[in-house]
PDB file of C-alpha atoms in Angstrom:
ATOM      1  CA  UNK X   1      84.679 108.320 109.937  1.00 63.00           C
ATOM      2  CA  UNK X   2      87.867 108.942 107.533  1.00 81.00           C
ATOM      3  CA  UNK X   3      86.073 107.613 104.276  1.00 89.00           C
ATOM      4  CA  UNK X   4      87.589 108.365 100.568  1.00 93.00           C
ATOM      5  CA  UNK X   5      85.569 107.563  97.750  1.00 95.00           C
ATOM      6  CA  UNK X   6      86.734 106.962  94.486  1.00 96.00           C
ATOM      7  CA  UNK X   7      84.150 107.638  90.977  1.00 97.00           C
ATOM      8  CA  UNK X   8      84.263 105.791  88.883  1.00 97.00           C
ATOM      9  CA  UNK X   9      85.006 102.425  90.256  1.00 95.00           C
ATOM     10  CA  UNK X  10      85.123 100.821  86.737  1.00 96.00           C
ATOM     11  CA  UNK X  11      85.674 102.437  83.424  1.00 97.00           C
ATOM     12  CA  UNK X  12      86.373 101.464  79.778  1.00 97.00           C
ATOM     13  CA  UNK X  13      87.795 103.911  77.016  1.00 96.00           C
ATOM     14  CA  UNK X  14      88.572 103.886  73.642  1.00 97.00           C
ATOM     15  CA  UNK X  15      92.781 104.103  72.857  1.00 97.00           C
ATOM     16  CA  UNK X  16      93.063 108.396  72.535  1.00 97.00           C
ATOM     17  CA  UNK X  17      90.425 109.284  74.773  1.00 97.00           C
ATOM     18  CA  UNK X  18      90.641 111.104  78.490  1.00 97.00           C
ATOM     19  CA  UNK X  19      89.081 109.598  81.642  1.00 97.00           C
ATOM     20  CA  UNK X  20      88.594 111.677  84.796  1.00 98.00           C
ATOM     21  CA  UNK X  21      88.689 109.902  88.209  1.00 98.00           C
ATOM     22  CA  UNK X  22      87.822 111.530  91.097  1.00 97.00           C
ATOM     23  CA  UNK X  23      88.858 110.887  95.011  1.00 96.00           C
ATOM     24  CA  UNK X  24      86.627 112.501  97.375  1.00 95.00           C
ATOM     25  CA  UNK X  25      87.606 112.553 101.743  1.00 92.00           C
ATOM     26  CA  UNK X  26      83.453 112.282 102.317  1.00 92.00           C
ATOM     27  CA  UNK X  27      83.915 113.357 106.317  1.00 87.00           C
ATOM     28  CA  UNK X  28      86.818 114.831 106.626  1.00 87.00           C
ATOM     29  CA  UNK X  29      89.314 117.857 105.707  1.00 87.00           C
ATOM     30  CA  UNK X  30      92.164 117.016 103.151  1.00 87.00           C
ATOM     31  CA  UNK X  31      95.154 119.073 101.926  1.00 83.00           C
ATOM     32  CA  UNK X  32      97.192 115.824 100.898  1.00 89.00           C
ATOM     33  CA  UNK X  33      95.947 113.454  98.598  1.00 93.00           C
ATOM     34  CA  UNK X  34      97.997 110.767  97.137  1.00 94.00           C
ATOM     35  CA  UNK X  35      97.543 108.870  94.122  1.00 96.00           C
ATOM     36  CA  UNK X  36      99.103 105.087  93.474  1.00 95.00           C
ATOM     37  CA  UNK X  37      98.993 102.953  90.119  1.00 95.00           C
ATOM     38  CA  UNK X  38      98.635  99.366  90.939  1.00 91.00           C
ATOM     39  CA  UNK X  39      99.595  96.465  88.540  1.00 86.00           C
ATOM     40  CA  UNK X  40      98.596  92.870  88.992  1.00 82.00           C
ATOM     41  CA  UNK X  41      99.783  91.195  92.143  1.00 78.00           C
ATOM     42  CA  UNK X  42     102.237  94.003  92.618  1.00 84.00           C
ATOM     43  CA  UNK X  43     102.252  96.508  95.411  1.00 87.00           C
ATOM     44  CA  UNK X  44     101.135 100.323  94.829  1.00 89.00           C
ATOM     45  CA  UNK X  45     103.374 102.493  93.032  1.00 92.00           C
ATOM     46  CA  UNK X  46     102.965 106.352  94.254  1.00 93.00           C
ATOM     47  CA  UNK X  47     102.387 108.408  91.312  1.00 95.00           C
ATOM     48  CA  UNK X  48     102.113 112.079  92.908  1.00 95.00           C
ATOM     49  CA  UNK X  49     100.864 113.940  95.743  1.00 93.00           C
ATOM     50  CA  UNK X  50      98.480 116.553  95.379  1.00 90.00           C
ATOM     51  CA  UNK X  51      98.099 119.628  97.521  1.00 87.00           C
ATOM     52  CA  UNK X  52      95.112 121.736  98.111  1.00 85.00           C
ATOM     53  CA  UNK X  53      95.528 125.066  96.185  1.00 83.00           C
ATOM     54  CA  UNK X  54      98.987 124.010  94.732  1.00 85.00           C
ATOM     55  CA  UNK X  55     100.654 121.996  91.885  1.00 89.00           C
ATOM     56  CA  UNK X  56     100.661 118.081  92.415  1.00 92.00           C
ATOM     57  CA  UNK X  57     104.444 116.762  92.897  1.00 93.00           C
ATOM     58  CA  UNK X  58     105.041 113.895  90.412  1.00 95.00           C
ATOM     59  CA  UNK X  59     107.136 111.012  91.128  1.00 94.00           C
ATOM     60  CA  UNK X  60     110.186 110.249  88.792  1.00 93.00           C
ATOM     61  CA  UNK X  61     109.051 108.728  86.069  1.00 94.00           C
ATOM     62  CA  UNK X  62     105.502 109.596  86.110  1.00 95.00           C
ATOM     63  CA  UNK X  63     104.060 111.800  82.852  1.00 94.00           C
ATOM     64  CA  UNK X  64     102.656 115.015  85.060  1.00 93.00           C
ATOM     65  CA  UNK X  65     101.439 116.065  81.125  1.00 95.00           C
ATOM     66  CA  UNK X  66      99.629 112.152  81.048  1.00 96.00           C
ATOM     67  CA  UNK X  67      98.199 112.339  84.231  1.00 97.00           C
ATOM     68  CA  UNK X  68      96.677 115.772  85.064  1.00 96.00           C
ATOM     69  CA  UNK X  69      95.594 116.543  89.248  1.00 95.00           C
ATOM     70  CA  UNK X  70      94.431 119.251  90.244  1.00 91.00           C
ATOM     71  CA  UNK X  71      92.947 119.294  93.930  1.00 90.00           C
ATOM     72  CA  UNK X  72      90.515 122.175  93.965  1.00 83.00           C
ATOM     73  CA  UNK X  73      88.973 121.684  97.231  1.00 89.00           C
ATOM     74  CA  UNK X  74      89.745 120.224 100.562  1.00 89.00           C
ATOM     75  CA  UNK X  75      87.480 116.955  99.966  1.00 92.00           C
ATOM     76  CA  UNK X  76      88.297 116.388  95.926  1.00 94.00           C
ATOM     77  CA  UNK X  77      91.196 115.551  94.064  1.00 95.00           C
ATOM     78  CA  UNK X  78      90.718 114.437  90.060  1.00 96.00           C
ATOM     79  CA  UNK X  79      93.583 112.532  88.052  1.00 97.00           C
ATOM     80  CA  UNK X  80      92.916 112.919  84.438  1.00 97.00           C
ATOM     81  CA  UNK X  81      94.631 110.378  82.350  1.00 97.00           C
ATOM     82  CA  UNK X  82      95.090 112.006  78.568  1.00 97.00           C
ATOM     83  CA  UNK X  83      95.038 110.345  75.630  1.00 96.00           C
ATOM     84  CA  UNK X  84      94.524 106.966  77.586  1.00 97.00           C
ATOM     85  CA  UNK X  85      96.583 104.078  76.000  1.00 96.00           C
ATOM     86  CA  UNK X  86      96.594 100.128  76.226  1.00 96.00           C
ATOM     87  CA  UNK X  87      99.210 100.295  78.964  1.00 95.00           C
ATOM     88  CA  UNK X  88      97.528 103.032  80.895  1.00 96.00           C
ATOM     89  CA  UNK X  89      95.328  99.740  82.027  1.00 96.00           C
ATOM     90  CA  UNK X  90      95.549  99.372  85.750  1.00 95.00           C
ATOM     91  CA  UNK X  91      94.056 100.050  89.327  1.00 94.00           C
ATOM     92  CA  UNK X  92      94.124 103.508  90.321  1.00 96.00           C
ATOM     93  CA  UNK X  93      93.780 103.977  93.662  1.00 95.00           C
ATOM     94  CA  UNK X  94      93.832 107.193  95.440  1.00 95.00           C
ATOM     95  CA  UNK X  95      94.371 108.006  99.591  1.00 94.00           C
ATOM     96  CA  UNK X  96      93.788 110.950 101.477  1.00 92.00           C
ATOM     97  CA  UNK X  97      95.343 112.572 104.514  1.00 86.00           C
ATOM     98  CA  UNK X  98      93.346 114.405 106.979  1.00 77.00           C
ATOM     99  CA  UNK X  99      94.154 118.022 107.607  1.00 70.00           C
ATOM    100  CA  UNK X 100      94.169 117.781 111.171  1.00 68.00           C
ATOM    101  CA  UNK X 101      96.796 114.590 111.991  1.00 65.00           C
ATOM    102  CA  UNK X 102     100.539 114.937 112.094  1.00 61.00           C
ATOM    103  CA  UNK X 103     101.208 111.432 111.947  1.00 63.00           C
ATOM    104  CA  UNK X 104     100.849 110.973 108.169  1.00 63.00           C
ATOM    105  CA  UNK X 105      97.719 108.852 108.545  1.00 75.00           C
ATOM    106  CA  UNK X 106      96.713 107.955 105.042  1.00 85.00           C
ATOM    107  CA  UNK X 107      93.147 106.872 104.272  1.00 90.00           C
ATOM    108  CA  UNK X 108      92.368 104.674 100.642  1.00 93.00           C
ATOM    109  CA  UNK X 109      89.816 104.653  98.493  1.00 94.00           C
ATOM    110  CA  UNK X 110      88.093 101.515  97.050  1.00 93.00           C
ATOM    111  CA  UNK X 111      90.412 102.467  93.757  1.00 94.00           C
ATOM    112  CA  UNK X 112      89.115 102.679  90.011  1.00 96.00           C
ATOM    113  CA  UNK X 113      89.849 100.132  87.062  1.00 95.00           C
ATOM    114  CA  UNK X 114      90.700 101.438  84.446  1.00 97.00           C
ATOM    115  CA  UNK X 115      90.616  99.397  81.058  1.00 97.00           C
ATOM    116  CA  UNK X 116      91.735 101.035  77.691  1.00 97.00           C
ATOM    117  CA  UNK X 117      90.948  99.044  74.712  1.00 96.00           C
TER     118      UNK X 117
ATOM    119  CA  UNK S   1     116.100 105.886 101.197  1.00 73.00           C
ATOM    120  CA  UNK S   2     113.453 104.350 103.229  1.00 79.00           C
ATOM    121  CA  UNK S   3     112.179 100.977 101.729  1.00 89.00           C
ATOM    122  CA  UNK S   4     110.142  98.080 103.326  1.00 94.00           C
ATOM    123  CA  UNK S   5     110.785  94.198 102.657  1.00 95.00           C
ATOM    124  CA  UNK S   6     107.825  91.710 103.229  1.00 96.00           C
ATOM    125  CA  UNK S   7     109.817  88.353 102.690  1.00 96.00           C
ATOM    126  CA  UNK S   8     107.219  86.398 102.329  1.00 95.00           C
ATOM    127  CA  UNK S   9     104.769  86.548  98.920  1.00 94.00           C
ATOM    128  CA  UNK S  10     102.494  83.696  99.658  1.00 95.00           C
ATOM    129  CA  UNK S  11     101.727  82.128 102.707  1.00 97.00           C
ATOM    130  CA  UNK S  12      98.748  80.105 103.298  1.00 97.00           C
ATOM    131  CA  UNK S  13      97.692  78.667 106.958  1.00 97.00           C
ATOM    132  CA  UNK S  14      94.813  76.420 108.329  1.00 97.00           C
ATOM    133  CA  UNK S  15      91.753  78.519 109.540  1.00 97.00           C
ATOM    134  CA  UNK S  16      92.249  78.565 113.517  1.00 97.00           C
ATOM    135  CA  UNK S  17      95.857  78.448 113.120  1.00 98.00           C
ATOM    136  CA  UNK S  18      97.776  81.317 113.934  1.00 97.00           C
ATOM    137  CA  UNK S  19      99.524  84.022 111.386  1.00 97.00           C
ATOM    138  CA  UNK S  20     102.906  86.103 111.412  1.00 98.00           C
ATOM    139  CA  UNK S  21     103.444  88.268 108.742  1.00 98.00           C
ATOM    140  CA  UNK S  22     106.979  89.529 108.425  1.00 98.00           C
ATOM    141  CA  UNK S  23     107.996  93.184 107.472  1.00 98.00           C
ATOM    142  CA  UNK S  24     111.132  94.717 107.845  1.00 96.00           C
ATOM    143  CA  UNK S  25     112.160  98.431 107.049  1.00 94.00           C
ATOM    144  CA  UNK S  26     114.991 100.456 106.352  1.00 91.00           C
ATOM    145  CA  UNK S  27     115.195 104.188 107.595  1.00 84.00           C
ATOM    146  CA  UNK S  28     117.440 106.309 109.121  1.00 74.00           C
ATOM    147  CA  UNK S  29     115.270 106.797 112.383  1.00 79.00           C
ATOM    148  CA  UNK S  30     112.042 104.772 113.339  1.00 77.00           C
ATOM    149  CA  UNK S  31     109.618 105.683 111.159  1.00 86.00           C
ATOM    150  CA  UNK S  32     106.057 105.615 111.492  1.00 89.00           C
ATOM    151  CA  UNK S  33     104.530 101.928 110.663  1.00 92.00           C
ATOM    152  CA  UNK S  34     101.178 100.934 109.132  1.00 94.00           C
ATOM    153  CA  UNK S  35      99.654  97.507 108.470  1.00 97.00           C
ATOM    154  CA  UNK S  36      97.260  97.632 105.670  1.00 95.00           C
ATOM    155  CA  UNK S  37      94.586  94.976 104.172  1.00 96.00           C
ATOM    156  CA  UNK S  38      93.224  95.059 100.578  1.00 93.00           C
ATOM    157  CA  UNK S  39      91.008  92.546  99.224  1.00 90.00           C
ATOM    158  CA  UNK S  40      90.459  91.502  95.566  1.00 84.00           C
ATOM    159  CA  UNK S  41      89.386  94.698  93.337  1.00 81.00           C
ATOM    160  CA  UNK S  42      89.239  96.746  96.676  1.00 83.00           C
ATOM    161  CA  UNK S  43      91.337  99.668  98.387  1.00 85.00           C
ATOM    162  CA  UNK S  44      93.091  99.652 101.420  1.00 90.00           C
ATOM    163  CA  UNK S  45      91.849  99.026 104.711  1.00 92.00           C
ATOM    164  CA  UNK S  46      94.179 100.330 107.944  1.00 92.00           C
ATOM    165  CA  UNK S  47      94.885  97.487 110.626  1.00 95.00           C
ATOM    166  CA  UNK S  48      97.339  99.240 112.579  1.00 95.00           C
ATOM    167  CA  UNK S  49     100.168 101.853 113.107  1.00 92.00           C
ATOM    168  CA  UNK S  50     102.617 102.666 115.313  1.00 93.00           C
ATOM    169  CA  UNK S  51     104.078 106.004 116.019  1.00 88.00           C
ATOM    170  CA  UNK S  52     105.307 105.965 119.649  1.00 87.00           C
ATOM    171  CA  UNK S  53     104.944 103.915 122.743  1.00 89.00           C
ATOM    172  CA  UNK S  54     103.683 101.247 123.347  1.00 92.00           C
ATOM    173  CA  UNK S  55     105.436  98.728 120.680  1.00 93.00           C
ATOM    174  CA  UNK S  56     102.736  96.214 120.749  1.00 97.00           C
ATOM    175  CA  UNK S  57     100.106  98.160 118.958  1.00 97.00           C
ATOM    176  CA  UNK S  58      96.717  96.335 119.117  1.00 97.00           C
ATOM    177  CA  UNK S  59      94.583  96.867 115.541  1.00 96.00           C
ATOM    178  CA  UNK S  60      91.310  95.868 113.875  1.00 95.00           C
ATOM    179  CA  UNK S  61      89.454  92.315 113.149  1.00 94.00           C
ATOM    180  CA  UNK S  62      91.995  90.936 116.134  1.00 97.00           C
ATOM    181  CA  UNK S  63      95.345  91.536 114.797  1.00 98.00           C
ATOM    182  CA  UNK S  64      98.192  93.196 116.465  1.00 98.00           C
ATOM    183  CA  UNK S  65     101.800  94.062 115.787  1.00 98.00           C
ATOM    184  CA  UNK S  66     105.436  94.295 117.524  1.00 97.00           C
ATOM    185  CA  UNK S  67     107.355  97.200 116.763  1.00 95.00           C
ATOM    186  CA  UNK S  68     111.102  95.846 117.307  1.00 95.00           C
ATOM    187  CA  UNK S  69     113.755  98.663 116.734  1.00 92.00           C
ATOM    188  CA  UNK S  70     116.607  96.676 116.992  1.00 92.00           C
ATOM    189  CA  UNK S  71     115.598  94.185 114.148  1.00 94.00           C
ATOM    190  CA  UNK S  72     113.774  96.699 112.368  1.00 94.00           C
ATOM    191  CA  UNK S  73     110.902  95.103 112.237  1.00 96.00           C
ATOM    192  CA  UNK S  74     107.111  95.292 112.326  1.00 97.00           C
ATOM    193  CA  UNK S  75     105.790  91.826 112.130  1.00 98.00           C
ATOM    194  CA  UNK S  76     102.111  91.078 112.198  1.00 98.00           C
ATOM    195  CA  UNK S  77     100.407  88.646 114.084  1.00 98.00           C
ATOM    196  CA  UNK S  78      96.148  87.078 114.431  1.00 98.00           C
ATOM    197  CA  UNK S  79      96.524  84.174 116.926  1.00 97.00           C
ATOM    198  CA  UNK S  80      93.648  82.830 114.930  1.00 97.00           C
ATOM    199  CA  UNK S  81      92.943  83.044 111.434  1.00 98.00           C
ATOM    200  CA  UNK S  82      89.301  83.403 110.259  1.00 97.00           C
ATOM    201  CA  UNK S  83      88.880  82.204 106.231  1.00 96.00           C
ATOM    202  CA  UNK S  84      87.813  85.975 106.067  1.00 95.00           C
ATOM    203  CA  UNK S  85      90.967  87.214 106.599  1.00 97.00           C
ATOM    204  CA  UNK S  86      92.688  85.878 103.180  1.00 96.00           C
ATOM    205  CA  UNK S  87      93.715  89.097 101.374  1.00 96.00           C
ATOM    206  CA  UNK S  88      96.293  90.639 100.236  1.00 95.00           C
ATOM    207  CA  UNK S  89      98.476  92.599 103.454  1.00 97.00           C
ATOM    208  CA  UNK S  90     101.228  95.469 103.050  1.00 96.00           C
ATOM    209  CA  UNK S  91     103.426  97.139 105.711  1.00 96.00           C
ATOM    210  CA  UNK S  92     104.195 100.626 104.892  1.00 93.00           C
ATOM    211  CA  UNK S  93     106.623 103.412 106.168  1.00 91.00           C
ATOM    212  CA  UNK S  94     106.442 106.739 106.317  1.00 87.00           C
ATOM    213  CA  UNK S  95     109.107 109.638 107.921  1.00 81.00           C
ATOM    214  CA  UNK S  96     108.499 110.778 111.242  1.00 76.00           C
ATOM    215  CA  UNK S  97     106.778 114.423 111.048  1.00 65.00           C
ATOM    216  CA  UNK S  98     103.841 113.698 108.941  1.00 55.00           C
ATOM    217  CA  UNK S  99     102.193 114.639 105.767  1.00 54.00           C
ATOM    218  CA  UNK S 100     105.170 112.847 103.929  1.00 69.00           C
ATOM    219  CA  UNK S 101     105.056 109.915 101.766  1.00 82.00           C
ATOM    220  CA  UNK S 102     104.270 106.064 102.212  1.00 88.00           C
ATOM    221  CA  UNK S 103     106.643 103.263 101.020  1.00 89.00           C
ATOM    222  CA  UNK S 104     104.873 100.010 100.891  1.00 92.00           C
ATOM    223  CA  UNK S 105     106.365  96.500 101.211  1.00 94.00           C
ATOM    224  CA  UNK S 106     105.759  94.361  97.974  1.00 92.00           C
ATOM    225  CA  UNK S 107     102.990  92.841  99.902  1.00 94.00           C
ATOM    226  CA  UNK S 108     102.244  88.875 100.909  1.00 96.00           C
ATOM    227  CA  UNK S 109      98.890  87.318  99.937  1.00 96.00           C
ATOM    228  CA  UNK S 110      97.644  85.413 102.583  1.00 97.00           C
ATOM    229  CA  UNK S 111      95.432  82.262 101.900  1.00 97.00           C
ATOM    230  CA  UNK S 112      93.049  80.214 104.272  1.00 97.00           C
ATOM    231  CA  UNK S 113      92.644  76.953 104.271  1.00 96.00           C
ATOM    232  CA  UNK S 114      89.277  75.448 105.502  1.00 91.00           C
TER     233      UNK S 114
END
């Protein structure tokens, strides 16, 4: 149980374009979903949580007009990155917490790589 | 403000041998405390947490942690390291309560030598 998928795992895109990634909890309820940035060799770097039904909560620093969430449903979360740039480049990785658990329990996807060229 | 040091970036032991990874945190209260595994190009995979209790929390693929409060710490041990089990590990913390944010260590990258 408690799997997140992530679509696409790879993607390449043109400098100016959008990409859509979507995080899907596949057997479980989620009203939190979290989504981290991940340079090379570096740890993961939240970027926002997203709540079922509301507006996502951005992290200092993070472009909420850049990177667009909107978590429609309990099981699926999108992060649209706009007008994707070289240094938009990274792993995306999303997490999800289910509905039911106090603790804080976070489950990960299998993330998304996103190249812009 | 919470944050989470994992002293150690690299370490690399003999397959067989045994492992400690270090983590130490610093929060107000005792937060809660995860152990998580990602390999190359992958997500995260949960070993462990701790909440309450016990403080030896027993996880996944044989590994287990000590929750000490007074060194703040949250160190993870394998007595015996398979050459599957080089990846990269983060400790995390995240408030007491739930629903609430994780802060992850900076991660050490463990490698196994055959």
């Amino acid at each position: 149980g408690a799997v997140v998928s992530q679509h696409p795992s790879r993607v390449i895109c043109k400098s100016g374009t959008s990409v859509k990634i979507e995080c899907r909890s596949l057997d479980f309820q989620a009203t939190t979903m979290f989504w981290y940035r991940q340079f090379p060799k570096q740890s993961l770097m939240l970027m926002a949580t997203s709540n079922e039904g509301s507006k996502a909560t951005y992290e200092q620093g993070v472009e909420k007009d850049k990177f667009l969430i909107n978590h429609a449903s309990l099981t699926l979360s999108t992060l649209t990155v706009t007008s994707a740039h070289p240094e938009d480049s990274s792993f995306y990785i999303c997490s999800a917490r289910e509905s039911r658990l106090a603790t804080g329990e976070q489950y990960f996807g299998p993330g998304t790589r996103l190249t812009v060229t | 403000a919470q944050s989470v040091t994992q002293p150690d970036i690299h370490i690399t032991v003999s397959e067989g041998a045994s492992l400690e990874l270090r983590c130490n945190y610093s929060y107000g209260a005792t937060p809660y405390l995860f152990w998580y595994v990602q390999s190359p190009g992958q997500g995260l995979q949960l070993l462990l947490k701790y909440f309450s209790g016990d403080t030896l929390v027993q996880g996944i693929k044989g590994f287990e942690a000590e929750f000490k409060r007074s060194q703040s710490s949250f160190n993870l041990r394998k007595p015996s390291v398979h050459w599957s089990d080089a990846a990269e590990y983060f400790c995390a913390v995240a408030p007491t309560g739930g629903g609430n944010k994780l802060t992850f260590g900076t991660g050490t990258q463990l490698k196994v030598e055959l």
